[in-house]
Structure formats: structure tokens, C-alpha cells
């Protein structure tokens, strides 16, 4: 919710992350924090399956290209992220639409009703259930490219520990750093995705339309 704000002039904006939590709790109740939870749950299993299956397949294909291992991992990660994005984007559109609904949790439509409404109003294309696909491709593609590329390269550099506890900490630490760096690099795409898929500042007027133009607008207006 905090990410979807439309600049400092947004009359419904939140002053800080803490203010966002307090306002949602007061106006929408505890369940307000769980709006749009069903689409991610539905998408999680196919998302993970696609992510890791396609990563292995792209990695095998890149083996024939004689690329350096580090580059092969990064490119395979990029490919898996782009494929994953195509699968999850419709779920993301429904999720963001539900999360930006400021009615009480019990008053908002179900995920299936919301999905049908989006299809009925805007169709299945880039204005409807696949709105913001380019930004989602960027979000998942960049994240997986950095994550897998960093994780496997660093894991191969740092020596394996014979102690199972230290080995767990080694892998956990590499995964934590990989995820943090990937999140920092891909967050502009995530903000663009949320702005495009969320409500526009002026009803009937599309301000956030394409991925890179949205990034440019956010940078110009908000830094």
C-alpha cells in the first residue's frame, strides 16, 4: 500500500510506513493487512515450480554456449525470472487491485469476483489482466538474474564447511545477502509495477502507463 502512493500531493497518502500501518489498522482493521492474500497463495506453487524448473533448463541450454559459469548463472536467472513474470502477472493485477481498495476487508469483493470484473471491464490484455507486464518482467527478471548470479558465484568461492551448522550459516548468509542486493536493485521496477497496476491519480486519466515512463515520472516528481 505504501509503495502505491502517488507523490506528496496525494490527499490519501501516508506520512510514513508507521503511519500507513496505523491508518490501515484504524480504518480497515487487522484484516486490512491481508487484502489480496489469495492471489499470491494461488500463484506461489506454480511460481516456484516455474522459477526453479526453467532456471535449470536455461542453465543446461547455456552450457552449449560455452559461457563462463558466473555469466551462465546470471543469464539463466534472467530467463527464469522473465518466464516466472508471465505466469504471476495476472495474479499481481488482482492482488494490487484488492490491496488498494480502502473498504473494510469484509466489504471488498472476492479475488474471483475482482478478476472477472477486470476481465469484463478491460479484458485480458495490457490494459486488463496483464496490465504492467513489462514492469513485472523487469522486477522478476532483474531479481532472479542478480540473485542466482550472485548466490552461485559466491557459494562456489567460499569454502564448504564440514560442520553442518556452519555450512547452514554459510548458505543462509549467502542467500540473505543475495536476496537483499537483488531487492535493492529491482525495487524501481516494483514501484513502477505498483503504480501502473494501482489506481491512477485522476480517474479516467492514465498517468502511469509504461514501465520506464513511470520510472521517469517518479524520479522527476519524487526523486
PDB file of N, CA and C in Angstrom, residues 142-143 146-147 177-188 190:
ATOM      1  N   UNK A 142      15.206  -9.018 -13.290  1.00  0.00           N
ATOM      2  CA  UNK A 142      16.368  -8.422 -12.628  1.00  0.00           C
ATOM      3  C   UNK A 142      16.649  -9.116 -11.296  1.00  0.00           C
ATOM      4  N   UNK A 143      15.576  -9.388 -10.525  1.00  0.00           N
ATOM      5  CA  UNK A 143      15.779 -10.031  -9.230  1.00  0.00           C
ATOM      6  C   UNK A 143      16.453 -11.386  -9.396  1.00  0.00           C
ATOM      7  N   UNK A 146      20.183 -11.215 -10.632  1.00  0.00           N
ATOM      8  CA  UNK A 146      21.131 -10.834  -9.578  1.00  0.00           C
ATOM      9  C   UNK A 146      21.202 -11.920  -8.511  1.00  0.00           C
ATOM     10  N   UNK A 147      20.048 -12.457  -8.117  1.00  0.00           N
ATOM     11  CA  UNK A 147      20.019 -13.442  -7.038  1.00  0.00           C
ATOM     12  C   UNK A 147      20.793 -14.698  -7.396  1.00  0.00           C
ATOM     13  N   UNK A 177      22.266 -12.214   1.726  1.00  0.00           N
ATOM     14  CA  UNK A 177      22.931 -11.106   1.021  1.00  0.00           C
ATOM     15  C   UNK A 177      22.456 -11.041  -0.428  1.00  0.00           C
ATOM     16  N   UNK A 178      22.325 -12.206  -1.067  1.00  0.00           N
ATOM     17  CA  UNK A 178      21.870 -12.246  -2.459  1.00  0.00           C
ATOM     18  C   UNK A 178      20.484 -11.632  -2.595  1.00  0.00           C
ATOM     19  N   UNK A 179      19.572 -12.026  -1.711  1.00  0.00           N
ATOM     20  CA  UNK A 179      18.209 -11.508  -1.761  1.00  0.00           C
ATOM     21  C   UNK A 179      18.142 -10.024  -1.477  1.00  0.00           C
ATOM     22  N   UNK A 180      18.979  -9.557  -0.545  1.00  0.00           N
ATOM     23  CA  UNK A 180      18.997  -8.129  -0.199  1.00  0.00           C
ATOM     24  C   UNK A 180      19.486  -7.287  -1.372  1.00  0.00           C
ATOM     25  N   UNK A 181      20.593  -7.705  -1.977  1.00  0.00           N
ATOM     26  CA  UNK A 181      21.145  -6.961  -3.111  1.00  0.00           C
ATOM     27  C   UNK A 181      20.161  -6.975  -4.284  1.00  0.00           C
ATOM     28  N   UNK A 182      19.566  -8.137  -4.553  1.00  0.00           N
ATOM     29  CA  UNK A 182      18.618  -8.255  -5.663  1.00  0.00           C
ATOM     30  C   UNK A 182      17.401  -7.367  -5.439  1.00  0.00           C
ATOM     31  N   UNK A 183      16.934  -7.294  -4.195  1.00  0.00           N
ATOM     32  CA  UNK A 183      15.769  -6.458  -3.881  1.00  0.00           C
ATOM     33  C   UNK A 183      16.076  -4.980  -4.054  1.00  0.00           C
ATOM     34  N   UNK A 184      17.270  -4.569  -3.638  1.00  0.00           N
ATOM     35  CA  UNK A 184      17.662  -3.163  -3.768  1.00  0.00           C
ATOM     36  C   UNK A 184      17.733  -2.769  -5.249  1.00  0.00           C
ATOM     37  N   UNK A 185      18.250  -3.661  -6.078  1.00  0.00           N
ATOM     38  CA  UNK A 185      18.411  -3.342  -7.499  1.00  0.00           C
ATOM     39  C   UNK A 185      17.081  -3.374  -8.246  1.00  0.00           C
ATOM     40  N   UNK A 186      16.166  -4.269  -7.851  1.00  0.00           N
ATOM     41  CA  UNK A 186      14.935  -4.430  -8.634  1.00  0.00           C
ATOM     42  C   UNK A 186      13.763  -3.585  -8.128  1.00  0.00           C
ATOM     43  N   UNK A 187      13.928  -2.857  -7.008  1.00  0.00           N
ATOM     44  CA  UNK A 187      12.800  -2.138  -6.422  1.00  0.00           C
ATOM     45  C   UNK A 187      12.228  -1.043  -7.335  1.00  0.00           C
ATOM     46  N   UNK A 188      13.001  -0.361  -8.192  1.00  0.00           N
ATOM     47  CA  UNK A 188      12.368   0.611  -9.096  1.00  0.00           C
ATOM     48  C   UNK A 188      11.321  -0.029 -10.012  1.00  0.00           C
ATOM     49  N   UNK A 190       9.583  -2.628  -9.200  1.00  0.00           N
ATOM     50  CA  UNK A 190       8.464  -2.985  -8.327  1.00  0.00           C
ATOM     51  C   UNK A 190       7.568  -1.783  -8.069  1.00  0.00           C
TER      52      UNK A 190
END
